[in-house]
mmCIF file of C-alpha atoms and ligand atoms in Angstrom:
data_model
loop_
_atom_site.group_PDB
_atom_site.id
_atom_site.type_symbol
_atom_site.label_atom_id
_atom_site.label_comp_id
_atom_site.label_asym_id
_atom_site.label_seq_id
_atom_site.Cartn_x
_atom_site.Cartn_y
_atom_site.Cartn_z
ATOM 1 C CA UNK N 1 7.857 21.981 37.444
ATOM 2 C CA UNK N 2 8.899 22.432 34.588
ATOM 3 C CA UNK N 3 10.024 25.863 32.533
ATOM 4 C CA UNK N 4 6.533 27.471 31.058
ATOM 5 C CA UNK N 5 7.982 29.304 27.470
ATOM 6 C CA UNK N 6 5.841 31.948 24.837
ATOM 7 C CA UNK N 7 8.600 32.441 22.141
ATOM 8 C CA UNK N 8 8.334 34.794 19.173
ATOM 9 C CA UNK N 9 9.224 33.488 15.670
ATOM 10 C CA UNK N 10 9.437 37.011 13.779
ATOM 11 C CA UNK N 11 10.991 34.149 10.808
ATOM 12 C CA UNK N 12 11.808 36.889 6.718
ATOM 13 C CA UNK N 13 9.861 39.237 8.563
ATOM 14 C CA UNK N 14 11.195 43.265 9.859
ATOM 15 C CA UNK N 15 14.141 45.196 9.248
ATOM 16 C CA UNK N 16 16.169 45.648 11.486
ATOM 17 C CA UNK N 17 14.734 49.211 12.926
ATOM 18 C CA UNK N 18 11.860 47.665 12.700
ATOM 19 C CA UNK N 19 12.821 44.923 14.125
ATOM 20 C CA UNK N 20 14.385 47.418 17.054
ATOM 21 C CA UNK N 21 11.420 48.995 17.449
ATOM 22 C CA UNK N 22 9.463 45.490 17.562
ATOM 23 C CA UNK N 23 12.124 44.776 20.998
ATOM 24 C CA UNK N 24 11.781 48.363 22.048
ATOM 25 C CA UNK N 25 8.317 47.935 22.512
ATOM 26 C CA UNK N 26 8.358 44.557 23.794
ATOM 27 C CA UNK N 27 11.165 46.009 26.319
ATOM 28 C CA UNK N 28 9.280 49.189 27.615
ATOM 29 C CA UNK N 29 6.236 46.463 28.430
ATOM 30 C CA UNK N 30 8.063 44.147 30.054
ATOM 31 C CA UNK N 31 10.925 45.461 31.943
ATOM 32 C CA UNK N 32 10.481 45.821 35.665
ATOM 33 C CA UNK N 33 7.807 42.537 35.561
ATOM 34 C CA UNK N 34 8.395 39.283 36.346
ATOM 35 C CA UNK N 35 6.501 37.129 33.527
ATOM 36 C CA UNK N 36 5.318 33.619 35.034
ATOM 37 C CA UNK N 37 6.487 31.723 31.818
ATOM 38 C CA UNK N 38 10.000 32.649 30.238
ATOM 39 C CA UNK N 39 9.432 35.261 27.371
ATOM 40 C CA UNK N 40 11.681 34.303 24.376
ATOM 41 C CA UNK N 41 12.166 36.285 20.692
ATOM 42 C CA UNK N 42 13.406 34.199 17.777
ATOM 43 C CA UNK N 43 15.176 36.683 15.188
ATOM 44 C CA UNK N 44 17.060 37.224 11.938
ATOM 45 C CA UNK N 45 20.415 36.832 12.390
ATOM 46 C CA UNK N 46 21.016 40.115 11.449
ATOM 47 C CA UNK N 47 19.240 41.440 14.257
ATOM 48 C CA UNK N 48 20.729 39.740 16.819
ATOM 49 C CA UNK N 49 23.743 42.150 18.115
ATOM 50 C CA UNK N 50 21.243 44.541 18.252
ATOM 51 C CA UNK N 51 18.874 43.301 19.911
ATOM 52 C CA UNK N 52 20.662 41.636 22.333
ATOM 53 C CA UNK N 53 21.690 44.829 23.380
ATOM 54 C CA UNK N 54 17.884 46.428 23.946
ATOM 55 C CA UNK N 55 16.638 44.274 25.781
ATOM 56 C CA UNK N 56 19.451 43.956 27.772
ATOM 57 C CA UNK N 57 18.091 44.833 31.724
ATOM 58 C CA UNK N 58 14.457 42.692 30.513
ATOM 59 C CA UNK N 59 13.184 39.587 30.938
ATOM 60 C CA UNK N 60 13.558 38.935 27.312
ATOM 61 C CA UNK N 61 15.613 36.633 26.188
ATOM 62 C CA UNK N 62 17.193 36.000 22.569
ATOM 63 C CA UNK N 63 16.890 33.057 19.963
ATOM 64 C CA UNK N 64 18.441 32.966 16.443
ATOM 65 C CA UNK N 65 15.908 31.000 14.339
ATOM 66 C CA UNK N 66 18.602 28.290 12.453
ATOM 67 C CA UNK N 67 22.586 27.736 12.714
ATOM 68 C CA UNK N 68 25.007 25.290 10.365
ATOM 69 C CA UNK N 69 25.432 21.826 10.559
ATOM 70 C CA UNK N 70 29.758 23.045 9.497
ATOM 71 C CA UNK N 71 32.229 24.442 12.718
ATOM 72 C CA UNK N 72 34.124 27.135 11.212
ATOM 73 C CA UNK N 73 35.726 27.605 7.564
ATOM 74 C CA UNK N 74 34.942 27.609 4.218
ATOM 75 C CA UNK N 75 30.618 27.677 4.393
ATOM 76 C CA UNK N 76 29.868 31.497 1.953
ATOM 77 C CA UNK N 77 26.907 32.737 3.813
ATOM 78 C CA UNK N 78 26.313 30.046 6.579
ATOM 79 C CA UNK N 79 26.252 31.832 11.357
ATOM 80 C CA UNK N 80 27.817 29.546 13.680
ATOM 81 C CA UNK N 81 26.210 28.017 16.131
ATOM 82 C CA UNK N 82 29.644 29.910 17.933
ATOM 83 C CA UNK N 83 28.640 33.676 15.943
ATOM 84 C CA UNK N 84 25.033 33.045 17.288
ATOM 85 C CA UNK N 85 26.476 32.528 21.638
ATOM 86 C CA UNK N 86 28.836 35.613 20.593
ATOM 87 C CA UNK N 87 25.615 38.116 19.634
ATOM 88 C CA UNK N 88 23.922 37.539 23.046
ATOM 89 C CA UNK N 89 21.557 35.011 22.334
ATOM 90 C CA UNK N 90 21.291 31.996 24.280
ATOM 91 C CA UNK N 91 18.445 30.085 22.352
ATOM 92 C CA UNK N 92 18.214 28.792 18.286
ATOM 93 C CA UNK N 93 15.601 27.456 16.905
ATOM 94 C CA UNK N 94 15.854 23.827 14.784
ATOM 95 C CA UNK N 95 14.350 22.098 12.708
ATOM 96 C CA UNK N 96 11.137 24.506 12.018
ATOM 97 C CA UNK N 97 9.056 23.132 9.114
ATOM 98 C CA UNK N 98 10.152 25.769 6.346
ATOM 99 C CA UNK N 99 13.580 24.452 6.820
ATOM 100 C CA UNK N 100 12.715 21.106 6.461
ATOM 101 C CA UNK N 101 10.295 22.181 3.229
ATOM 102 C CA UNK N 102 12.125 24.638 1.611
ATOM 103 C CA UNK N 103 16.095 23.997 2.589
ATOM 104 C CA UNK N 104 15.807 20.316 2.661
ATOM 105 C CA UNK N 105 17.172 19.962 6.064
ATOM 106 C CA UNK N 106 16.534 16.750 7.380
ATOM 107 C CA UNK N 107 16.486 14.822 10.253
ATOM 108 C CA UNK N 108 20.630 14.139 10.068
ATOM 109 C CA UNK N 109 21.332 17.191 9.021
ATOM 110 C CA UNK N 110 19.260 18.309 11.718
ATOM 111 C CA UNK N 111 20.897 16.180 14.552
ATOM 112 C CA UNK N 112 24.463 17.787 13.315
ATOM 113 C CA UNK N 113 23.266 20.991 14.412
ATOM 114 C CA UNK N 114 21.664 20.574 17.486
ATOM 115 C CA UNK N 115 25.131 18.753 18.180
ATOM 116 C CA UNK N 116 26.553 22.262 16.973
ATOM 117 C CA UNK N 117 24.440 24.426 18.976
ATOM 118 C CA UNK N 118 24.358 22.249 22.642
ATOM 119 C CA UNK N 119 28.612 22.121 22.273
ATOM 120 C CA UNK N 120 28.017 26.420 21.696
ATOM 121 C CA UNK N 121 26.046 26.482 25.143
ATOM 122 C CA UNK N 122 23.615 27.521 23.057
ATOM 123 C CA UNK N 123 20.072 25.605 24.238
ATOM 124 C CA UNK N 124 17.490 24.136 21.904
ATOM 125 C CA UNK N 125 13.916 25.539 20.492
ATOM 126 C CA UNK N 126 13.128 21.824 18.163
ATOM 127 C CA UNK N 127 10.449 21.719 16.459
ATOM 128 C CA UNK N 128 8.586 18.855 15.469
ATOM 129 C CA UNK N 129 5.022 18.292 14.079
ATOM 130 C CA UNK N 130 3.334 16.052 10.394
ATOM 131 C CA UNK N 131 1.771 17.515 7.470
ATOM 132 C CA UNK N 132 -1.072 17.450 6.406
ATOM 133 C CA UNK N 133 -0.978 13.808 4.259
ATOM 134 C CA UNK N 134 0.151 12.446 7.548
ATOM 135 C CA UNK N 135 -2.209 14.068 10.103
ATOM 136 C CA UNK N 136 -5.191 12.159 7.252
ATOM 137 C CA UNK N 137 -3.553 9.293 7.105
ATOM 138 C CA UNK N 138 -3.513 8.955 11.297
ATOM 139 C CA UNK N 139 0.553 9.420 10.276
ATOM 140 C CA UNK N 140 1.680 12.164 12.519
ATOM 141 C CA UNK N 141 2.937 10.217 16.131
ATOM 142 C CA UNK N 142 4.856 7.681 14.054
ATOM 143 C CA UNK N 143 6.536 11.097 12.060
ATOM 144 C CA UNK N 144 6.929 13.097 15.459
ATOM 145 C CA UNK N 145 8.517 9.648 16.566
ATOM 146 C CA UNK N 146 10.365 9.764 13.525
ATOM 147 C CA UNK N 147 12.272 12.465 14.301
ATOM 148 C CA UNK N 148 13.521 12.717 17.481
ATOM 149 C CA UNK N 149 14.546 9.696 17.234
ATOM 150 C CA UNK N 150 16.656 11.356 14.205
ATOM 151 C CA UNK N 151 17.637 14.479 15.494
ATOM 152 C CA UNK N 152 17.770 14.218 19.075
ATOM 153 C CA UNK N 153 17.785 10.202 21.048
ATOM 154 C CA UNK N 154 21.345 10.498 20.325
ATOM 155 C CA UNK N 155 21.759 12.533 22.874
ATOM 156 C CA UNK N 156 22.071 12.429 26.732
ATOM 157 C CA UNK N 157 20.620 13.355 29.611
ATOM 158 C CA UNK N 158 21.778 15.542 30.665
ATOM 159 C CA UNK N 159 22.400 17.029 27.062
ATOM 160 C CA UNK N 160 18.807 16.789 26.633
ATOM 161 C CA UNK N 161 18.131 18.490 29.736
ATOM 162 C CA UNK N 162 19.365 21.788 26.747
ATOM 163 C CA UNK N 163 15.981 21.311 24.920
ATOM 164 C CA UNK N 164 13.044 22.697 24.338
ATOM 165 C CA UNK N 165 10.280 21.149 22.184
ATOM 166 C CA UNK N 166 7.818 22.555 19.835
ATOM 167 C CA UNK N 167 5.248 20.397 18.176
ATOM 168 C CA UNK N 168 4.338 22.469 15.369
ATOM 169 C CA UNK N 169 1.512 20.819 12.774
ATOM 170 C CA UNK N 170 2.830 22.018 9.631
ATOM 171 C CA UNK N 171 -1.466 21.615 7.877
ATOM 172 C CA UNK N 172 -1.389 24.344 10.661
ATOM 173 C CA UNK N 173 1.630 26.852 10.611
ATOM 174 C CA UNK N 174 0.128 30.439 8.840
ATOM 175 C CA UNK N 175 -2.902 28.886 7.309
ATOM 176 C CA UNK N 176 -5.401 29.789 10.411
ATOM 177 C CA UNK N 177 -5.922 26.480 11.393
ATOM 178 C CA UNK N 178 -5.587 25.778 14.703
ATOM 179 C CA UNK N 179 -4.838 22.647 16.546
ATOM 180 C CA UNK N 180 -7.645 22.225 18.523
ATOM 181 C CA UNK N 181 -6.692 21.807 21.782
ATOM 182 C CA UNK N 182 -7.128 18.505 22.484
ATOM 183 C CA UNK N 183 -5.351 17.552 19.593
ATOM 184 C CA UNK N 184 -2.332 19.301 21.368
ATOM 185 C CA UNK N 185 -2.900 17.643 24.386
ATOM 186 C CA UNK N 186 -2.748 14.035 22.880
ATOM 187 C CA UNK N 187 -0.087 14.852 20.856
ATOM 188 C CA UNK N 188 1.673 16.410 23.353
ATOM 189 C CA UNK N 189 1.737 13.650 26.094
ATOM 190 C CA UNK N 190 2.610 11.641 23.033
ATOM 191 C CA UNK N 191 5.417 13.110 22.850
ATOM 192 C CA UNK N 192 5.835 13.545 27.010
ATOM 193 C CA UNK N 193 5.226 9.533 26.949
ATOM 194 C CA UNK N 194 8.342 8.958 24.328
ATOM 195 C CA UNK N 195 10.469 11.009 26.032
ATOM 196 C CA UNK N 196 9.496 9.443 29.099
ATOM 197 C CA UNK N 197 10.735 5.562 27.945
ATOM 198 C CA UNK N 198 13.504 7.037 26.590
ATOM 199 C CA UNK N 199 14.777 8.771 29.410
ATOM 200 C CA UNK N 200 12.585 8.436 32.647
ATOM 201 C CA UNK N 201 10.229 9.802 33.608
ATOM 202 C CA UNK N 202 12.296 12.813 35.416
ATOM 203 C CA UNK N 203 13.606 14.123 31.814
ATOM 204 C CA UNK N 204 10.296 13.441 30.870
ATOM 205 C CA UNK N 205 8.112 15.588 33.261
ATOM 206 C CA UNK N 206 11.195 18.370 33.019
ATOM 207 C CA UNK N 207 11.180 19.039 29.488
ATOM 208 C CA UNK N 208 8.817 22.415 28.367
ATOM 209 C CA UNK N 209 7.007 21.509 25.448
ATOM 210 C CA UNK N 210 5.424 24.404 22.982
ATOM 211 C CA UNK N 211 2.516 24.159 20.702
ATOM 212 C CA UNK N 212 3.277 26.007 17.172
ATOM 213 C CA UNK N 213 1.035 26.869 14.160
ATOM 214 C CA UNK N 214 -1.746 29.884 14.347
ATOM 215 C CA UNK N 215 -1.254 29.948 18.207
ATOM 216 C CA UNK N 216 -2.871 33.502 18.205
ATOM 217 C CA UNK N 217 -4.050 36.196 20.875
ATOM 218 C CA UNK N 218 -8.071 34.824 20.836
ATOM 219 C CA UNK N 219 -7.054 31.118 21.102
ATOM 220 C CA UNK N 220 -3.817 31.022 23.078
ATOM 221 C CA UNK N 221 -5.479 30.300 27.035
ATOM 222 C CA UNK N 222 -7.285 27.464 25.566
ATOM 223 C CA UNK N 223 -4.676 25.517 24.412
ATOM 224 C CA UNK N 224 -2.372 26.802 27.132
ATOM 225 C CA UNK N 225 -4.806 25.688 29.730
ATOM 226 C CA UNK N 226 -4.370 21.885 28.639
ATOM 227 C CA UNK N 227 -1.810 19.788 31.124
ATOM 228 C CA UNK N 228 1.052 18.604 28.761
ATOM 229 C CA UNK N 229 0.630 21.973 26.860
ATOM 230 C CA UNK N 230 3.721 24.305 28.350
ATOM 231 C CA UNK N 231 3.467 27.589 26.208
ATOM 232 C CA UNK N 232 4.095 27.928 22.127
ATOM 233 C CA UNK N 233 6.236 28.907 19.664
ATOM 234 C CA UNK N 234 4.173 32.347 17.766
ATOM 235 C CA UNK N 235 4.958 33.530 14.345
ATOM 236 C CA UNK N 236 2.418 35.885 12.627
ATOM 237 C CA UNK N 237 1.168 37.206 16.533
ATOM 238 C CA UNK N 238 4.729 37.696 18.188
ATOM 239 C CA UNK N 239 4.822 40.397 15.074
ATOM 240 C CA UNK N 240 3.132 42.655 17.112
ATOM 241 C CA UNK N 241 3.674 43.784 20.303
ATOM 242 C CA UNK N 242 0.050 43.920 22.139
ATOM 243 C CA UNK N 243 -0.738 41.079 20.866
ATOM 244 C CA UNK N 244 2.954 38.843 21.470
ATOM 245 C CA UNK N 245 1.887 40.503 24.850
ATOM 246 C CA UNK N 246 -2.005 38.826 24.976
ATOM 247 C CA UNK N 247 -0.423 35.576 24.235
ATOM 248 C CA UNK N 248 2.568 35.815 26.703
ATOM 249 C CA UNK N 249 0.039 36.930 30.095
ATOM 250 C CA UNK N 250 -2.604 33.253 28.556
ATOM 251 C CA UNK N 251 0.762 31.703 29.990
HETATM 252 P P1 PGA R 1 2.245 31.135 13.162
HETATM 253 O O1 PGA R 1 3.534 30.182 13.045
HETATM 254 O O2 PGA R 1 1.872 30.918 13.940
HETATM 255 O O3 PGA R 1 2.412 31.973 11.769
HETATM 256 O O4 PGA R 1 1.402 29.913 12.863
HETATM 257 C C1 PGA R 1 4.333 29.159 13.945
HETATM 258 C C2 PGA R 1 5.579 28.654 14.132
HETATM 259 O O5 PGA R 1 6.150 28.383 12.661
HETATM 260 O O6 PGA R 1 5.998 28.979 14.554
#
C-alpha cells in the first residue's frame, strides 16, 4: 500500500520562537503515538535546524518550502539543497503555485530544482494545479499534464520513487473555496493514469498524491475518503496545532 501523508506548509508565517513553539506543541501531542499517516511540517529555511532538534524523537518529519536550482557559489540569498539536507530536513516542497506566480518559477527551472533536491538525498513534495481561468476553460488536465511533463517526466523510475505529488487547484489555495471531493478524486485519478502511462502501473499505484487548497479540520475527512486522495498539503490550517492534529487524525 502506498504511503499516506499530511504535510503542513507554513509559508512565510511565524518567527523563529513562534515556529519552535508550534513544533513543540505538535511534538508533545504526537510523541509516543503512531499516526496512521506520515506527518510532515514544511517550514521557512530559518526554522529548519532548530525545529529538527525539537521534533527529533517524534514521528514528525521536516520539509523545506524551496531550494535553489544551483549547486553552490555566488548566488546571494539563495539556499542550496545540500544546505537544506544538512539541517536534518528530509523533504523539500517545490513547484508551489505561489512560487510559480510571484517568483516566476517555470517548469524548466523547477526541473533543475527537483534534480538538485534529489541529488542531495531530499524527497520532493511537488505541487501542480491549474488557475481559475484554466479550470473555467476546461483546461485543468492539460495544465497538470504539462507541469508533470515539464518538470518531472525526465526522471527515471528510481528517482520518481522519491516524489510525492500535491494537486493544488490554485483557485482553492487560501480562498476558502475547496475543490469538491469529486473534483479532487477525478483529478487525482487522472494524474495516476498519467503516471501509469509514463512509469507503469506499479509506480502509479505507489505514488502518494496529496490534495491541497483550503483543506481544513472540517472538510479533510471527506476529501481523504476518496480512493486516490492520499492525504493533504495544508497551508492555513497547519498553523494551529489543534486544527493540524484533527487533519492528521482524519487521514
Ligand atoms: P491553504 O494552502 O491550505 O491555506 O489553502 C495550501 C497550500 O498552499 O499548500
